[in-house]
Tab-separated table of C-alpha atoms and ligand atoms in Angstrom:
chain	number	residue	atom	x	y	z
A	1	MET	CA	-0.033	-0.064	0.099
A	2	PRO	CA	1.582	3.357	-1.097
A	3	ARG	CA	1.794	6.048	1.676
A	4	PRO	CA	-1.410	8.222	2.371
A	5	SER	CA	-1.514	10.961	-0.360
A	6	LEU	CA	-3.739	14.318	-0.128
A	7	PHE	CA	-5.745	14.976	-3.306
A	8	SER	CA	-7.708	18.303	-3.837
A	9	PHE	CA	-10.740	18.526	-5.821
A	10	CYS	CA	-10.635	22.043	-7.087
A	11	PHE	CA	-13.953	23.194	-8.830
A	12	GLY	CA	-13.707	26.535	-11.193
A	13	PRO	CA	-13.242	27.868	-14.510
A	14	VAL	CA	-10.201	25.677	-15.366
A	15	GLY	CA	-9.446	21.822	-15.066
A	16	LYS	CA	-9.037	18.650	-17.056
A	17	TRP	CA	-12.706	17.496	-16.179
A	18	ARG	CA	-15.799	19.278	-17.406
A	19	VAL	CA	-18.714	19.234	-15.156
A	20	ALA	CA	-21.625	17.337	-16.855
A	21	SER	CA	-23.967	17.348	-13.862
A	22	MET	CA	-24.231	17.788	-10.195
A	23	GLN	CA	-27.089	16.123	-8.337
A	24	ALA	CA	-27.692	16.302	-4.497
A	25	VAL	CA	-28.814	12.766	-3.860
A	26	VAL	CA	-29.274	13.327	-0.122
A	27	GLY	CA	-28.736	16.475	1.710
A	28	PRO	CA	-27.669	19.925	0.314
A	29	ALA	CA	-26.346	20.533	-3.003
A	30	LEU	CA	-22.811	22.093	-3.804
A	31	PRO	CA	-22.432	25.346	-5.811
A	32	PRO	CA	-22.492	24.823	-9.574
A	33	ALA	CA	-19.121	24.806	-11.409
A	34	GLU	CA	-17.722	24.574	-14.597
A	35	ARG	CA	-14.642	22.421	-14.309
A	36	LEU	CA	-12.939	20.225	-11.781
A	37	ALA	CA	-8.934	19.954	-11.502
A	38	VAL	CA	-7.822	16.757	-9.435
A	39	ARG	CA	-4.643	17.684	-7.865
A	40	GLU	CA	-2.095	16.121	-5.612
A	41	GLY	CA	-1.526	18.434	-2.655
A	42	ALA	CA	-3.325	20.860	-0.435
A	43	PHE	CA	-3.939	23.924	-2.734
A	44	GLY	CA	-5.074	26.395	-0.125
A	45	ASP	CA	-4.904	29.412	-2.338
A	46	HIS	CA	-7.370	27.968	-5.088
A	47	ALA	CA	-10.323	30.721	-5.420
A	48	GLY	CA	-13.544	28.034	-5.919
A	49	LEU	CA	-14.691	25.190	-3.856
A	50	VAL	CA	-11.964	22.696	-2.831
A	51	LEU	CA	-12.869	19.099	-1.497
A	52	ARG	CA	-9.814	17.308	0.074
A	53	GLY	CA	-9.302	13.839	0.869
A	54	VAL	CA	-6.482	11.360	1.741
A	55	THR	CA	-5.893	7.805	0.243
A	56	SER	CA	-5.537	5.461	2.858
A	57	ASN	CA	-5.203	1.640	4.078
A	58	ALA	CA	-8.169	-0.639	3.639
A	59	ARG	CA	-10.568	-0.671	6.942
A	60	TYR	CA	-12.859	-3.547	5.764
A	61	SER	CA	-11.775	-5.584	3.201
A	62	LYS	CA	-10.900	-9.194	3.826
A	63	ARG	CA	-7.583	-10.587	2.078
A	64	SER	CA	-9.680	-12.571	-0.261
A	65	GLU	CA	-11.466	-9.485	-1.191
A	66	LEU	CA	-8.201	-7.529	-1.752
A	67	ASP	CA	-6.833	-10.161	-3.798
A	68	ALA	CA	-9.909	-10.554	-5.795
A	69	LEU	CA	-9.897	-6.619	-6.420
A	70	ALA	CA	-6.054	-6.577	-7.116
A	71	ALA	CA	-6.749	-9.227	-9.826
A	72	LYS	CA	-9.599	-7.419	-11.531
A	73	GLN	CA	-9.098	-3.695	-11.118
A	74	GLU	CA	-7.432	-1.347	-13.388
A	75	GLY	CA	-5.770	1.991	-12.589
A	76	LEU	CA	-6.909	5.579	-13.230
A	77	GLY	CA	-5.838	7.658	-16.021
A	78	ARG	CA	-6.777	4.982	-18.774
A	79	LEU	CA	-6.953	6.720	-22.355
A	80	GLY	CA	-10.446	5.630	-23.107
A	81	ALA	CA	-11.916	6.179	-19.725
A	82	THR	CA	-13.046	9.765	-20.664
A	83	CYS	CA	-16.083	9.715	-18.079
A	84	ALA	CA	-15.825	10.216	-14.347
A	85	ALA	CA	-17.707	10.482	-11.187
A	86	LEU	CA	-16.981	12.357	-7.891
A	87	ILE	CA	-19.302	11.224	-5.281
A	88	PRO	CA	-18.587	12.861	-1.781
A	89	ILE	CA	-20.264	11.035	0.696
A	90	ARG	CA	-21.036	11.741	4.608
A	91	LYS	CA	-22.320	8.905	6.768
A	92	SER	CA	-24.360	9.469	10.065
A	93	GLU	CA	-23.151	9.827	13.637
A	94	ALA	CA	-24.843	6.515	14.361
A	95	TRP	CA	-22.544	4.709	11.827
A	96	TRP	CA	-19.503	6.239	13.300
A	97	ALA	CA	-20.712	5.044	16.825
A	98	LEU	CA	-20.836	1.306	15.667
A	99	ALA	CA	-17.751	-0.990	16.021
A	100	GLN	CA	-15.699	-2.037	13.316
A	101	ASP	CA	-17.086	-5.449	13.021
A	102	GLU	CA	-20.708	-3.952	13.086
A	103	ARG	CA	-19.874	-1.600	10.227
A	104	ARG	CA	-18.085	-4.395	8.321
A	105	ALA	CA	-21.255	-6.697	8.876
A	106	ILE	CA	-23.584	-3.799	7.605
A	107	MET	CA	-21.244	-3.116	4.499
A	108	GLU	CA	-20.372	-6.381	3.419
A	109	GLU	CA	-22.249	-9.301	4.953
A	110	ARG	CA	-25.673	-7.551	4.500
A	111	SER	CA	-25.305	-4.859	1.756
A	112	ARG	CA	-22.529	-6.816	-0.311
A	113	HIS	CA	-20.881	-3.460	-1.371
A	114	ILE	CA	-17.459	-5.026	-2.534
A	115	ALA	CA	-19.337	-8.153	-3.925
A	116	ILE	CA	-21.394	-5.841	-6.140
A	117	GLY	CA	-18.593	-3.385	-6.744
A	118	LEU	CA	-16.620	-6.390	-7.934
A	119	GLU	CA	-19.147	-6.861	-10.775
A	120	TYR	CA	-18.241	-3.727	-12.211
A	121	LEU	CA	-14.277	-4.221	-12.514
A	122	PRO	CA	-12.207	-3.605	-14.610
A	123	GLY	CA	-14.675	-1.192	-16.677
A	124	VAL	CA	-14.813	1.168	-13.718
A	125	ALA	CA	-11.536	2.237	-12.100
A	126	ARG	CA	-11.670	3.859	-8.534
A	127	ARG	CA	-9.662	5.811	-5.680
A	128	LEU	CA	-11.474	6.104	-2.124
A	129	HIS	CA	-10.540	9.407	-0.282
A	130	HIS	CA	-10.873	9.574	3.417
A	131	CYS	CA	-11.695	13.347	4.902
A	132	ARG	CA	-13.520	12.931	8.196
A	133	GLU	CA	-10.368	13.325	10.108
A	134	LEU	CA	-9.514	16.445	7.977
A	135	GLY	CA	-12.654	18.172	9.481
A	136	GLU	CA	-14.222	18.475	6.005
A	137	ALA	CA	-17.978	18.629	5.286
A	138	PHE	CA	-17.862	15.101	3.993
A	139	ASP	CA	-16.207	11.821	5.270
A	140	PHE	CA	-15.157	10.374	1.836
A	141	LEU	CA	-14.673	11.456	-1.661
A	142	THR	CA	-15.077	8.565	-3.961
A	143	TRP	CA	-13.835	9.060	-7.508
A	144	PHE	CA	-14.313	6.754	-10.529
A	145	GLU	CA	-13.258	6.825	-14.207
A	146	TYR	CA	-14.839	4.875	-16.985
A	147	PRO	CA	-15.250	4.826	-20.766
A	148	PRO	CA	-18.439	6.087	-22.198
A	149	GLU	CA	-19.745	2.572	-22.993
A	150	HIS	CA	-19.688	1.978	-19.225
A	151	ALA	CA	-21.983	4.848	-18.291
A	152	GLU	CA	-25.002	2.622	-18.055
A	153	ALA	CA	-23.550	0.010	-16.089
A	154	PHE	CA	-21.887	2.691	-13.707
A	155	ASP	CA	-25.549	4.132	-13.163
A	156	ASP	CA	-26.836	0.419	-12.390
A	157	LEU	CA	-23.810	0.099	-10.020
A	158	VAL	CA	-24.798	3.496	-8.041
A	159	ARG	CA	-28.594	2.452	-8.031
A	160	ARG	CA	-27.848	-1.201	-6.543
A	161	LEU	CA	-25.514	0.494	-3.728
A	162	ARG	CA	-28.157	2.994	-2.854
A	163	ALA	CA	-30.668	0.466	-2.208
A	164	THR	CA	-28.547	-1.382	0.552
A	165	GLU	CA	-28.683	-1.210	4.380
A	166	GLU	CA	-25.336	0.710	4.224
A	167	TRP	CA	-26.671	3.477	2.139
A	168	ALA	CA	-29.464	3.968	4.865
A	169	HIS	CA	-26.429	5.757	6.783
A	170	VAL	CA	-25.800	7.968	4.067
A	171	GLU	CA	-26.923	11.557	5.068
A	172	HIS	CA	-25.108	13.664	2.555
A	173	GLU	CA	-24.431	12.414	-1.103
A	174	VAL	CA	-23.646	14.553	-4.098
A	175	ASP	CA	-23.208	12.739	-7.380
A	176	ILE	CA	-21.117	14.826	-9.793
A	177	ARG	CA	-20.518	13.436	-13.335
A	178	LEU	CA	-17.864	14.544	-15.579
A	179	SER	CA	-16.221	14.123	-18.900
A	180	ARG	CA	-12.549	14.904	-19.967
A	181	ALA	CA	-12.438	18.264	-21.470
B	1	HEM	C1	-15.451	1.552	0.391
B	1	HEM	C2	-15.175	-1.389	-3.383
B	1	HEM	C3	-18.184	1.412	-5.956
B	1	HEM	C4	-18.840	4.253	-2.037
B	1	HEM	C5	-15.162	0.569	-0.417
B	1	HEM	C6	-14.370	-0.681	-0.124
B	1	HEM	C7	-14.307	-1.354	-0.933
B	1	HEM	C8	-15.024	-0.746	-2.213
B	1	HEM	C9	-13.345	-2.575	-1.110
B	1	HEM	C10	-13.831	-0.878	1.446
B	1	HEM	C11	-12.430	-0.327	1.655
B	1	HEM	C12	-12.028	-0.717	2.911
B	1	HEM	O1	-11.804	-1.938	3.273
B	1	HEM	O2	-11.796	0.259	3.744
B	1	HEM	C13	-15.865	-0.859	-4.542
B	1	HEM	C14	-15.736	-1.375	-5.760
B	1	HEM	C15	-16.695	-0.504	-6.588
B	1	HEM	C16	-17.185	0.428	-5.581
B	1	HEM	C17	-15.061	-2.479	-6.277
B	1	HEM	C18	-16.948	-0.617	-7.979
B	1	HEM	C19	-16.567	0.251	-8.851
B	1	HEM	C20	-18.489	2.452	-5.047
B	1	HEM	C21	-19.516	3.410	-5.505
B	1	HEM	C22	-19.622	4.086	-4.357
B	1	HEM	C23	-18.872	3.753	-3.345
B	1	HEM	C24	-20.060	3.534	-6.876
B	1	HEM	C25	-20.498	5.589	-4.303
B	1	HEM	C26	-21.721	5.732	-4.621
B	1	HEM	C27	-17.780	3.765	-1.136
B	1	HEM	C28	-17.639	4.399	0.262
B	1	HEM	C29	-16.755	3.700	0.883
B	1	HEM	C30	-16.375	2.545	0.009
B	1	HEM	C31	-18.231	5.958	0.674
B	1	HEM	C32	-16.198	3.834	2.317
B	1	HEM	C33	-17.240	3.160	3.361
B	1	HEM	C34	-16.831	3.317	4.604
B	1	HEM	O3	-15.603	3.321	5.032
B	1	HEM	O4	-17.434	3.499	5.490
B	1	HEM	N1	-15.547	0.273	-1.618
B	1	HEM	N2	-16.888	0.354	-4.356
B	1	HEM	N3	-18.136	2.624	-3.842
B	1	HEM	N4	-16.903	2.901	-1.252
B	1	HEM	FE1	-16.794	1.436	-2.641
């Protein structure tokens, strides 16, 4: 596992990604923006909205799941992966009050998050950023890249995840879709 790395998602008039849509799934919306630049580092001087998150070690995945993911997943930055989704998520205080084993039971034994997600690899590439400890408005920034022909499958994936028990603990979620400018 590489060392944790801080990423800044900078909204504004410039950036490699053009914002195609921004939808508040639950909770308040974010201010509209034209472009998104994904940058490694803090970027405190950026004028527009900046969401920050840190990559980290896995919390819940078992060895067999990590091996299955590693065998199937592809990296970010693929030439044909011209679509992206940034989905910031905050979970409830009740979720964070649970013990690790209780959260794992909800997430995987009952909601099948990893099993469902695995079905969509390698089409969808992803990176999870944690931000609860940074004092940010969200707990996670989830980032996905996929080719346009996987857009429908990606919609299907988020629909399935949002119907799970895990998502009952999601109290703020914004679904931002992007295309490479
Ligand atoms: C966490 C896999 C899609 C949101 C995780 C983890 C795995 C995973 C393995 C657990 C990491 C750990 O052990 O700590 C996948 C795969 C996907 C996928 C293979 C297929 C592309 C999604 C989507 C969303 C999402 C579409 C949002 C709509 C999250 C969140 C977490 C997470 C918020 C953190 C949960 C927590 O720590 O409480 N995912 N996921 N995932 N995923 Fe996914």
